[in-house]
Amino acid sequence: QNVTVEEIVAAYRQACHKLGCKPIPKLLRQIQEFKELAPRIDCLDLKGERLDARACEALEEVFKRVQFRSVDLEQTSLDEDGASALFDMIEYYESAARLNISCNKHIGTRGWQAAAHMMRKTNCLQYLDARNTPLLDHSAPFVARALRISSSLVVLHLENTSLSGRPLMLLATALKMNMNLRELYLADNKLNGLQDSAQLGNLLKFNCSIQILDLRNNHVLDSGLAYICEGLKEQRRGLVTLVLWNNQLTHTGMAYLGATLPHAQSLETLNLGHNPIGNEGVRNLKNGLIGNRSVLRLGLASTKLTCEGAVAVAEFIAESPRLLRLDLRENEIKTGGLMALSLALKVNHSLLRLDLDREPKKEAVKSFIETQKALLAEIQNGCKRNFVLAREKEEKEQKLPQSASMPEIDAAAAAEPPDEAPAETAAENGAAAAATDSDTDTDDEAGAGARDSSEPAGGGGGGAQARVSVCSPGRGRKVFVVTRVEAPPDADAESPRDVPALPNGLKAEFARAFPETGGGGKAGSCAARH
């Protein structure tokens, strides 16, 4: 209470003198820049500083006087003693809502035990980044118990933490009972296609609270995808983003996924990039995608597609009334494939962004190079048109009164117009991430996850609108989402107007696939007319 910056600096310097360690210049500069000391200062950044046990003890003079939204302890060479002391302080003083302890390979069993105690007892801690910090067999039970009993954590990063085997089994078993965690990042853990994937499949069967599951750069294989698909079939309202980037998936796995997609009611983002899916894999996936009513973003970058595969993708685009973004970069899509995609965009009115390689592919006939350039421009113009239409529809429907026969549905708004070259980079450890247009697999693909979700809007209700908010996850690495979506359009939720054409250019005879309405429709209502 009523503490000043001068008092914090003096107390910290005195503690350092008493403990025989040097004050950290980076910390002193940050303290001197503090302006508002209550309720929480935005960030305490100690990234890259060497923190031994004595330096950690001296930090208590800061933590006991000031609370932070974020504390960054990445790559601070923490050992067991220092980590235990720091985590005890953060737990006791409720020091941080977001904590980064990544790249500390020597915190040991006692460090993880203190971290687990902090996770269990700290009500304010919502984000924990522990990537590149090994969580081994003898430490995993402490973390699992903390996640099972009670935890306020919403985001948990455990990339490259040696989870394969018993640690993952303990973690997955604990998370079956955790209803608070929303984002789980398990990339680069060498998770296999047998026991590890079976544990993840069981987790999805029992946990409907996790909204982002990032499994990129593992060894899930087709056999593991079969287990995950079994879990996905049980998800009625839950997983929103699934990242399977670089898991050696083939056309066999796509057959499992294609059969599962019609049952996945909440999945909005599916990233299958850098898997050798091939043309046959996309054909296996196509009918499942057409039968799915939730997928808004699809990542197929570097999946060994040619023109034949692009034609299958184009058939899906033409049938989809809700797809917002599609990534087809790093594939051998030439003139024939581009022509199919361009034609599909003429009847699709939802796709706001279609990522393709900027440079045309080599062709035997030189004139085809110019044809490719023209088709790429047509595709971009089609996305521009959809973007403008989406904006106009949003503005129009904001002015229209809501009625029982025509419920007001917010149009999906993109974070950026498609005519702008995507050049943003993902924010490290943080707030928002956007996709880059680089053709390398090392770039951050984008981050996203659902912060708030609710049931889809009903077809004829005139009450409060259900809304789904999709934004970036904690770190945004190849998660492939750039837009913020409010209430994604649903074919069942939209009521056709007086014009006979159905939404997004679908043929009128497609109306036969819609469910029959009851006999109680009033004359002049949408139900009676259709």
Coordinates of C-alpha atoms in Angstrom, one line a residue:
Q1 CA 0.0 0.0 0.0
N2 CA 1.2 3.5 -1.0
V3 CA 4.6 2.1 -2.1
T4 CA 6.8 4.2 -4.3
V5 CA 9.3 3.3 -7.0
E6 CA 12.2 4.7 -4.8
E7 CA 11.2 2.3 -2.0
I8 CA 11.1 -0.7 -4.3
V9 CA 14.6 0.2 -5.7
A10 CA 16.0 0.8 -2.3
A11 CA 14.6 -2.5 -0.9
Y12 CA 15.9 -4.5 -3.8
R13 CA 19.4 -3.0 -3.7
Q14 CA 19.5 -3.7 0.1
A15 CA 18.5 -7.3 -0.4
C16 CA 21.1 -7.8 -3.1
H17 CA 23.8 -6.3 -0.8
K18 CA 22.6 -8.5 2.1
L19 CA 22.7 -11.7 -0.1
G20 CA 26.0 -10.8 -1.8
C21 CA 24.7 -10.6 -5.4
K22 CA 24.7 -7.8 -8.0
P23 CA 21.4 -6.0 -8.7
I24 CA 20.2 -6.7 -12.2
P25 CA 20.5 -3.5 -14.4
K26 CA 17.6 -4.6 -16.6
L27 CA 15.3 -5.0 -13.6
L28 CA 16.3 -1.6 -12.2
R29 CA 15.6 0.1 -15.5
Q30 CA 12.1 -1.4 -15.6
I31 CA 11.3 -0.5 -12.0
Q32 CA 12.3 3.1 -12.6
E33 CA 9.9 3.1 -15.5
F34 CA 6.9 2.0 -13.4
K35 CA 4.2 4.6 -13.4
E36 CA 1.0 3.0 -12.0
L37 CA 1.8 0.5 -9.3
A38 CA -1.7 -0.7 -8.9
P39 CA -3.5 -3.0 -9.5
R40 CA -1.0 -4.8 -11.8
I41 CA 1.9 -3.6 -13.9
D42 CA 1.9 -4.9 -17.5
C43 CA 5.1 -6.9 -17.6
L44 CA 8.3 -7.9 -15.7
D45 CA 10.8 -9.0 -18.3
L46 CA 13.8 -10.9 -17.1
K47 CA 14.3 -12.9 -20.3
G48 CA 17.9 -14.0 -20.8
E49 CA 19.1 -12.8 -17.4
R50 CA 21.0 -15.4 -15.3
L51 CA 19.1 -16.0 -12.1
D52 CA 20.9 -18.1 -9.4
A53 CA 19.4 -18.9 -6.1
R54 CA 20.6 -15.6 -4.4
A55 CA 19.3 -13.4 -7.3
C56 CA 15.9 -15.2 -7.0
E57 CA 15.8 -14.5 -3.3
A58 CA 16.4 -10.8 -3.8
L59 CA 13.5 -10.6 -6.2
E60 CA 11.1 -11.1 -3.3
E61 CA 11.5 -7.5 -2.4
V62 CA 9.9 -6.6 -5.7
F63 CA 7.2 -9.3 -5.7
K64 CA 6.0 -8.4 -2.2
R65 CA 5.4 -4.8 -3.3
V66 CA 4.2 -5.1 -6.9
Q67 CA 2.0 -7.5 -8.9
F68 CA 2.3 -8.0 -12.6
R69 CA 0.1 -9.2 -15.5
S70 CA 3.0 -11.0 -17.1
V71 CA 6.3 -12.3 -15.7
D72 CA 8.9 -13.5 -18.3
L73 CA 11.6 -15.8 -16.9
E74 CA 12.5 -17.4 -20.3
Q75 CA 16.1 -18.7 -20.5
T76 CA 17.1 -17.5 -17.1
S77 CA 19.2 -20.6 -16.2
L78 CA 17.0 -21.4 -13.2
D79 CA 18.2 -24.3 -11.0
E80 CA 16.1 -26.3 -8.5
D81 CA 16.7 -23.9 -5.6
G82 CA 16.1 -20.7 -7.6
A83 CA 13.0 -22.1 -9.3
S84 CA 11.5 -23.4 -6.1
A85 CA 12.0 -20.0 -4.4
L86 CA 10.6 -18.0 -7.3
F87 CA 7.5 -20.2 -7.7
D88 CA 6.8 -20.0 -4.0
M89 CA 7.0 -16.2 -4.1
I90 CA 4.7 -16.0 -7.2
E91 CA 2.2 -18.3 -5.5
Y92 CA 2.3 -16.5 -2.1
Y93 CA 2.1 -12.9 -3.5
E94 CA -0.2 -13.7 -6.5
S95 CA 2.5 -12.0 -8.6
A96 CA 1.5 -13.0 -12.2
A97 CA -1.5 -13.8 -14.4
R98 CA 0.8 -15.0 -17.2
L99 CA 4.1 -16.8 -16.5
N100 CA 6.8 -17.8 -18.9
I101 CA 9.4 -20.3 -17.6
S102 CA 10.4 -21.7 -21.0
C103 CA 13.9 -22.8 -21.9
N104 CA 15.0 -23.6 -18.3
K105 CA 16.3 -27.2 -18.6
H106 CA 17.5 -27.6 -15.0
I107 CA 14.6 -26.7 -12.7
G108 CA 14.5 -30.4 -11.7
T109 CA 12.0 -32.3 -9.6
R110 CA 11.8 -29.7 -6.8
G111 CA 11.3 -26.9 -9.3
W112 CA 8.4 -28.7 -11.0
Q113 CA 7.0 -29.6 -7.6
A114 CA 7.0 -25.9 -6.6
A115 CA 5.5 -25.0 -10.0
A116 CA 2.7 -27.6 -9.5
H117 CA 1.9 -26.1 -6.0
M118 CA 1.8 -22.7 -7.6
M119 CA -0.6 -23.9 -10.3
R120 CA -2.8 -25.4 -7.7
K121 CA -2.9 -22.6 -5.2
T122 CA -2.7 -19.4 -7.4
N123 CA -6.1 -18.3 -8.4
C124 CA -4.9 -15.6 -10.8
L125 CA -2.5 -17.7 -12.9
Q126 CA -4.1 -18.2 -16.3
Y127 CA -1.2 -18.7 -18.7
L128 CA 1.9 -20.9 -18.2
D129 CA 4.5 -21.3 -20.9
A130 CA 7.0 -24.1 -20.1
R131 CA 8.2 -25.1 -23.6
N132 CA 11.7 -26.5 -23.8
T133 CA 11.6 -27.3 -20.1
P134 CA 11.8 -31.1 -19.7
L135 CA 8.9 -32.6 -17.7
L136 CA 10.2 -36.1 -17.0
D137 CA 8.7 -39.1 -15.4
H138 CA 9.5 -38.2 -11.8
S139 CA 8.1 -34.6 -12.2
A140 CA 5.0 -35.3 -14.2
P141 CA 2.9 -36.6 -11.3
F142 CA 3.1 -33.3 -9.5
V143 CA 1.9 -31.3 -12.5
A144 CA -0.8 -33.9 -13.3
R145 CA -2.2 -33.7 -9.7
A146 CA -2.3 -29.9 -9.9
L147 CA -4.2 -30.0 -13.1
R148 CA -6.6 -32.7 -11.9
I149 CA -7.5 -31.2 -8.5
S150 CA -7.9 -27.5 -9.3
S151 CA -6.3 -25.1 -11.6
S152 CA -7.1 -21.6 -12.9
L153 CA -4.9 -22.2 -16.0
V154 CA -6.5 -21.5 -19.3
V155 CA -3.5 -21.8 -21.6
L156 CA -0.7 -24.3 -21.1
H157 CA 2.4 -24.6 -23.4
L158 CA 4.3 -27.8 -23.1
E159 CA 6.1 -27.9 -26.5
N160 CA 9.3 -29.9 -26.5
T161 CA 9.1 -31.1 -22.9
S162 CA 9.8 -34.8 -23.5
L163 CA 6.1 -35.8 -22.8
S164 CA 5.9 -39.0 -24.8
G165 CA 5.1 -42.0 -22.7
R166 CA 4.1 -41.9 -19.0
P167 CA 4.2 -38.1 -18.6
L168 CA 1.5 -37.7 -21.4
M169 CA -0.5 -40.5 -19.9
L170 CA -0.6 -38.8 -16.5
L171 CA -1.3 -35.4 -18.1
A172 CA -4.2 -36.7 -20.3
T173 CA -5.7 -38.6 -17.4
A174 CA -5.7 -35.6 -15.2
L175 CA -7.1 -33.3 -17.9
K176 CA -10.2 -35.5 -18.4
M177 CA -11.4 -33.9 -15.2
N178 CA -10.2 -30.3 -15.8
M179 CA -12.9 -28.0 -17.0
N180 CA -10.9 -24.8 -17.0
L181 CA -8.1 -25.3 -19.6
R182 CA -8.9 -24.0 -23.0
E183 CA -5.6 -24.2 -25.0
L184 CA -3.1 -27.1 -24.9
Y185 CA 0.1 -26.9 -26.9
L186 CA 2.0 -30.3 -27.2
A187 CA 4.2 -29.7 -30.3
D188 CA 7.6 -31.2 -30.8
N189 CA 7.2 -34.0 -28.2
K190 CA 7.7 -37.0 -30.5
L191 CA 4.3 -38.2 -29.6
N192 CA 3.7 -41.6 -31.3
G193 CA 0.8 -43.1 -33.2
L194 CA 0.0 -45.7 -30.6
Q195 CA -0.1 -45.1 -26.8
D196 CA 0.3 -41.4 -27.0
S197 CA -2.4 -40.9 -29.6
A198 CA -4.7 -43.3 -27.8
Q199 CA -4.3 -41.1 -24.7
L200 CA -5.2 -38.0 -26.7
G201 CA -8.2 -39.7 -28.2
N202 CA -9.5 -40.7 -24.8
L203 CA -8.9 -37.1 -23.6
L204 CA -11.1 -35.7 -26.4
K205 CA -13.8 -38.2 -25.5
F206 CA -14.1 -36.9 -21.9
N207 CA -13.0 -33.3 -22.1
C208 CA -15.2 -30.8 -24.0
S209 CA -13.5 -27.7 -22.6
I210 CA -10.3 -27.7 -24.5
Q211 CA -10.7 -25.5 -27.6
I212 CA -7.2 -25.5 -29.1
L213 CA -5.1 -28.7 -29.4
D214 CA -1.8 -28.1 -31.1
L215 CA 0.0 -31.4 -32.1
R216 CA 2.4 -30.1 -34.8
N217 CA 5.8 -31.7 -35.4
N218 CA 5.0 -35.0 -33.8
H219 CA 4.7 -38.6 -35.1
V220 CA 1.0 -39.1 -34.9
L221 CA 0.8 -41.0 -38.2
D222 CA -2.3 -42.5 -39.7
S223 CA -2.7 -45.0 -36.9
G224 CA -2.7 -42.2 -34.3
L225 CA -5.1 -40.1 -36.3
A226 CA -7.6 -42.9 -36.1
Y227 CA -7.5 -42.7 -32.3
I228 CA -7.9 -38.9 -32.4
C229 CA -10.8 -39.2 -34.8
E230 CA -12.6 -41.5 -32.4
G231 CA -12.3 -38.8 -29.7
L232 CA -13.4 -36.1 -32.2
K233 CA -16.6 -38.0 -32.9
E234 CA -17.6 -37.6 -29.2
Q235 CA -17.0 -33.8 -29.3
R236 CA -20.4 -32.2 -29.5
R237 CA -19.3 -28.8 -28.2
G238 CA -15.6 -28.3 -27.5
L239 CA -12.5 -28.5 -29.8
V240 CA -12.4 -25.4 -32.1
T241 CA -8.8 -25.7 -33.5
L242 CA -6.9 -28.8 -34.3
V243 CA -3.3 -28.5 -35.6
L244 CA -1.8 -31.7 -37.2
W245 CA 1.0 -29.9 -39.1
N246 CA 3.9 -32.3 -40.0
N247 CA 2.7 -35.6 -38.5
Q248 CA 3.4 -37.9 -41.5
L249 CA -0.2 -38.2 -42.3
T250 CA -1.2 -39.8 -45.7
H251 CA -4.3 -40.5 -47.7
T252 CA -5.2 -43.4 -45.3
G253 CA -5.5 -41.0 -42.4
M254 CA -7.6 -38.6 -44.5
A255 CA -10.1 -41.4 -44.9
Y256 CA -10.5 -41.6 -41.1
L257 CA -10.7 -37.8 -40.9
G258 CA -13.2 -37.5 -43.8
A259 CA -15.6 -40.0 -42.0
T260 CA -15.2 -38.0 -38.8
L261 CA -15.7 -34.4 -40.0
P262 CA -19.5 -34.6 -40.5
H263 CA -19.8 -35.4 -36.7
A264 CA -17.5 -32.6 -35.6
Q265 CA -19.8 -29.8 -34.7
S266 CA -17.5 -27.3 -33.2
L267 CA -14.2 -27.6 -35.2
E268 CA -13.5 -24.3 -37.0
T269 CA -9.8 -24.5 -37.8
L270 CA -8.1 -27.6 -39.2
N271 CA -4.4 -27.4 -40.2
L272 CA -3.0 -30.4 -42.1
G273 CA 0.0 -28.6 -43.6
H274 CA 3.3 -30.3 -44.3
N275 CA 1.8 -33.8 -44.5
P276 CA 2.1 -36.0 -47.6
I277 CA -1.6 -36.2 -48.1
G278 CA -1.5 -36.1 -51.9
N279 CA -4.4 -35.9 -54.3
E280 CA -6.0 -39.1 -53.1
G281 CA -6.0 -37.8 -49.5
V282 CA -7.8 -34.6 -50.5
R283 CA -10.4 -36.7 -52.4
N284 CA -10.9 -38.8 -49.2
L285 CA -11.3 -35.6 -47.3
K286 CA -13.7 -33.8 -49.7
N287 CA -17.0 -35.4 -48.8
G288 CA -16.3 -35.1 -45.1
L289 CA -15.6 -31.4 -45.5
I290 CA -18.8 -30.9 -47.6
G291 CA -20.8 -32.7 -44.9
N292 CA -19.2 -30.7 -42.1
R293 CA -21.1 -27.5 -40.9
S294 CA -18.4 -25.8 -38.8
V295 CA -15.0 -25.7 -40.5
L296 CA -14.1 -22.1 -41.4
R297 CA -10.3 -22.4 -42.0
L298 CA -8.4 -25.2 -43.7
G299 CA -4.6 -25.5 -44.0
L300 CA -3.3 -27.7 -46.8
A301 CA 0.1 -26.0 -47.3
S302 CA 2.8 -28.3 -48.7
T303 CA 0.6 -31.4 -48.9
K304 CA 1.9 -32.7 -52.3
L305 CA -1.2 -31.5 -54.2
T306 CA -1.2 -31.1 -58.0
C307 CA -4.0 -29.9 -60.3
E308 CA -6.0 -33.0 -59.7
G309 CA -6.1 -32.3 -55.9
A310 CA -6.9 -28.6 -56.6
V311 CA -9.9 -29.7 -58.5
A312 CA -11.2 -31.7 -55.5
V313 CA -10.6 -28.7 -53.3
A314 CA -12.4 -26.5 -55.8
E315 CA -15.4 -28.8 -55.6
F316 CA -15.5 -28.3 -51.8
I317 CA -15.1 -24.5 -52.2
A318 CA -18.1 -24.4 -54.6
E319 CA -20.2 -26.3 -52.1
S320 CA -19.1 -24.4 -49.0
P321 CA -21.3 -21.6 -47.6
R322 CA -19.0 -20.8 -44.7
L323 CA -15.3 -21.3 -45.5
L324 CA -13.3 -18.2 -44.7
R325 CA -9.7 -19.1 -45.3
L326 CA -7.8 -21.8 -47.3
D327 CA -4.0 -22.2 -47.5
L328 CA -2.7 -24.0 -50.6
R329 CA 0.8 -22.7 -50.6
E330 CA 3.9 -24.9 -51.5
N331 CA 1.9 -27.2 -53.8
E332 CA 2.4 -27.9 -57.5
I333 CA -0.9 -26.3 -58.6
K334 CA -0.6 -25.2 -62.2
T335 CA -3.0 -23.8 -64.8
G336 CA -5.7 -26.5 -64.6
G337 CA -5.9 -26.4 -60.9
L338 CA -5.9 -22.6 -60.8
M339 CA -8.7 -22.6 -63.4
A340 CA -10.8 -24.9 -61.2
L341 CA -10.2 -22.7 -58.1
S342 CA -11.1 -19.5 -60.1
L343 CA -14.4 -21.1 -61.3
A344 CA -15.2 -22.2 -57.8
L345 CA -14.8 -18.7 -56.4
K346 CA -17.4 -17.4 -58.9
V347 CA -20.1 -19.3 -57.0
N348 CA -18.6 -19.1 -53.5
H349 CA -19.3 -15.9 -51.5
S350 CA -17.8 -16.8 -48.1
L351 CA -14.0 -17.3 -48.8
L352 CA -12.1 -14.2 -47.8
R353 CA -8.6 -15.4 -48.2
L354 CA -7.1 -18.1 -50.5
D355 CA -3.3 -18.4 -50.0
L356 CA -1.4 -19.6 -53.1
D357 CA 2.3 -19.3 -54.1
R358 CA 2.9 -15.9 -55.6
E359 CA 5.1 -17.1 -58.5
P360 CA 3.5 -19.1 -61.3
K361 CA 4.7 -22.7 -61.6
K362 CA 6.8 -23.8 -64.6
E363 CA 4.8 -25.1 -67.6
A364 CA 5.8 -26.8 -70.8
V365 CA 3.9 -24.2 -72.7
K366 CA 5.3 -20.8 -72.0
S367 CA 1.9 -19.0 -72.7
F368 CA 0.5 -20.9 -69.7
I369 CA 2.7 -18.8 -67.4
E370 CA 0.7 -15.7 -68.3
T371 CA -2.5 -17.7 -68.0
Q372 CA -1.5 -18.6 -64.4
K373 CA -0.9 -15.0 -63.6
A374 CA -4.3 -14.0 -64.9
L375 CA -6.0 -16.8 -62.9
L376 CA -4.1 -15.8 -59.7
A377 CA -5.4 -12.2 -60.2
E378 CA -9.0 -13.5 -60.8
I379 CA -8.8 -15.6 -57.5
Q380 CA -7.6 -12.6 -55.6
N381 CA -10.3 -10.4 -57.0
G382 CA -12.9 -13.1 -56.1
C383 CA -11.7 -12.9 -52.4
K384 CA -11.8 -9.1 -52.6
R385 CA -15.4 -9.3 -53.8
N386 CA -16.4 -11.6 -51.0
F387 CA -14.7 -9.4 -48.4
V388 CA -16.6 -6.3 -49.7
L389 CA -19.9 -8.3 -49.7
A390 CA -19.3 -9.5 -46.2
R391 CA -18.7 -5.9 -45.0
E392 CA -21.8 -4.7 -46.8
K393 CA -23.9 -7.5 -45.4
E394 CA -22.6 -6.8 -41.9
E395 CA -23.5 -3.1 -42.2
K396 CA -26.9 -3.8 -43.7
E397 CA -27.9 -6.4 -41.1
Q398 CA -26.8 -4.1 -38.2
K399 CA -29.5 -1.7 -39.4
L400 CA -32.3 -4.2 -40.0
P401 CA -34.7 -4.9 -37.2
Q402 CA -34.6 -8.4 -35.9
S403 CA -37.7 -10.6 -36.5
A404 CA -38.9 -14.1 -36.0
S405 CA -38.8 -14.9 -39.7
M406 CA -35.4 -13.2 -40.4
P407 CA -33.0 -13.5 -37.4
E408 CA -30.1 -11.1 -37.5
I409 CA -26.9 -12.9 -37.9
D410 CA -23.6 -11.1 -37.7
A411 CA -21.5 -11.6 -40.8
A412 CA -18.0 -12.9 -40.3
A413 CA -15.5 -10.0 -40.3
A414 CA -11.9 -10.6 -41.4
A415 CA -9.0 -9.0 -39.6
E416 CA -7.5 -7.8 -42.9
P417 CA -8.8 -7.3 -46.4
P418 CA -7.6 -10.0 -48.8
D419 CA -6.0 -7.4 -51.2
E420 CA -3.4 -6.6 -48.6
A421 CA -0.3 -8.8 -48.7
P422 CA -0.1 -10.8 -45.5
A423 CA 3.1 -9.6 -43.9
E424 CA 2.4 -9.7 -40.2
T425 CA 4.4 -11.9 -37.9
A426 CA 3.2 -13.8 -34.9
A427 CA 3.6 -12.1 -31.6
E428 CA 5.9 -13.9 -29.3
N429 CA 4.3 -15.2 -26.1
G430 CA 1.5 -13.0 -26.6
A431 CA -1.6 -11.4 -27.6
A432 CA -2.2 -11.8 -31.3
A433 CA -0.7 -13.6 -34.2
A434 CA -1.2 -13.3 -37.9
A435 CA -0.2 -15.5 -40.8
T436 CA 2.8 -14.7 -43.0
D437 CA 3.1 -15.3 -46.7
S438 CA 6.5 -16.9 -46.4
D439 CA 6.7 -20.3 -48.1
T440 CA 8.9 -21.8 -45.5
D441 CA 7.6 -24.1 -42.8
T442 CA 9.6 -22.2 -40.1
D443 CA 7.4 -19.2 -40.2
D444 CA 4.6 -18.8 -37.8
E445 CA 1.5 -19.9 -39.6
A446 CA -0.8 -18.0 -37.2
G447 CA -2.5 -18.5 -33.9
A448 CA -6.0 -18.8 -32.9
G449 CA -8.4 -20.2 -30.6
A450 CA -11.8 -19.6 -29.3
R451 CA -12.0 -17.4 -26.2
D452 CA -15.7 -17.5 -25.9
S453 CA -18.0 -20.1 -27.4
S454 CA -21.7 -20.8 -27.3
E455 CA -24.3 -22.8 -29.2
P456 CA -24.9 -21.9 -32.8
A457 CA -27.7 -19.5 -33.5
G458 CA -31.1 -21.2 -34.0
G459 CA -32.7 -21.2 -37.4
G460 CA -35.8 -19.1 -36.5
G461 CA -35.3 -17.7 -33.0
G462 CA -35.4 -14.0 -32.5
G463 CA -33.8 -13.9 -29.1
A464 CA -30.2 -13.0 -28.1
Q465 CA -27.6 -14.0 -30.7
A466 CA -25.2 -16.8 -29.9
R467 CA -21.7 -15.6 -30.6
V468 CA -18.4 -17.4 -31.2
S469 CA -15.3 -15.3 -30.7
V470 CA -12.1 -16.6 -32.3
C471 CA -8.8 -14.9 -31.7
S472 CA -5.2 -15.7 -31.3
P473 CA -3.7 -18.1 -28.8
G474 CA -0.8 -17.6 -26.5
R475 CA 2.1 -17.8 -28.9
G476 CA 0.7 -18.4 -32.4
R477 CA 3.0 -20.9 -34.1
K478 CA 1.6 -22.5 -37.2
V479 CA -1.9 -22.5 -35.8
F480 CA -3.2 -20.9 -39.0
V481 CA -5.9 -18.4 -38.0
V482 CA -5.9 -14.7 -38.7
T483 CA -9.5 -13.6 -38.5
R484 CA -11.7 -12.7 -35.6
V485 CA -15.0 -14.2 -36.2
E486 CA -18.3 -13.3 -34.6
A487 CA -21.1 -15.8 -35.1
P488 CA -19.9 -17.8 -38.1
P489 CA -22.7 -18.1 -40.7
D490 CA -24.5 -21.4 -40.5
A491 CA -26.6 -22.7 -43.4
D492 CA -29.4 -23.8 -41.1
A493 CA -29.4 -20.5 -39.2
E494 CA -29.8 -18.3 -42.3
S495 CA -33.3 -17.8 -43.6
P496 CA -33.6 -17.5 -47.4
R497 CA -35.1 -14.2 -48.6
D498 CA -37.5 -13.7 -51.5
V499 CA -35.0 -14.4 -54.2
P500 CA -35.0 -18.0 -55.3
A501 CA -31.2 -18.3 -55.4
L502 CA -29.7 -19.9 -52.2
P503 CA -26.8 -18.3 -50.3
N504 CA -23.3 -18.3 -51.7
G505 CA -24.3 -19.2 -55.3
L506 CA -25.6 -22.7 -54.5
K507 CA -28.2 -24.0 -57.0
A508 CA -31.8 -23.7 -56.1
E509 CA -32.3 -27.5 -56.3
F510 CA -29.9 -27.8 -53.3
A511 CA -32.9 -26.8 -51.2
R512 CA -34.0 -30.3 -51.2
A513 CA -31.3 -31.2 -48.8
F514 CA -32.7 -28.8 -46.2
P515 CA -35.0 -30.4 -43.5
E516 CA -38.7 -30.1 -44.1
T517 CA -40.5 -27.5 -42.1
G518 CA -43.4 -28.2 -39.9
G519 CA -46.9 -27.5 -41.0
G520 CA -47.3 -24.6 -38.7
G521 CA -45.5 -22.0 -40.8
K522 CA -47.5 -18.8 -41.3
A523 CA -48.4 -17.6 -44.8
G524 CA -45.7 -15.2 -46.0
S525 CA -43.1 -16.5 -43.6
C526 CA -39.8 -18.1 -44.7
A527 CA -41.0 -21.5 -43.6
A528 CA -44.1 -21.3 -45.8
R529 CA -42.3 -20.0 -48.8
H530 CA -39.5 -22.6 -48.7

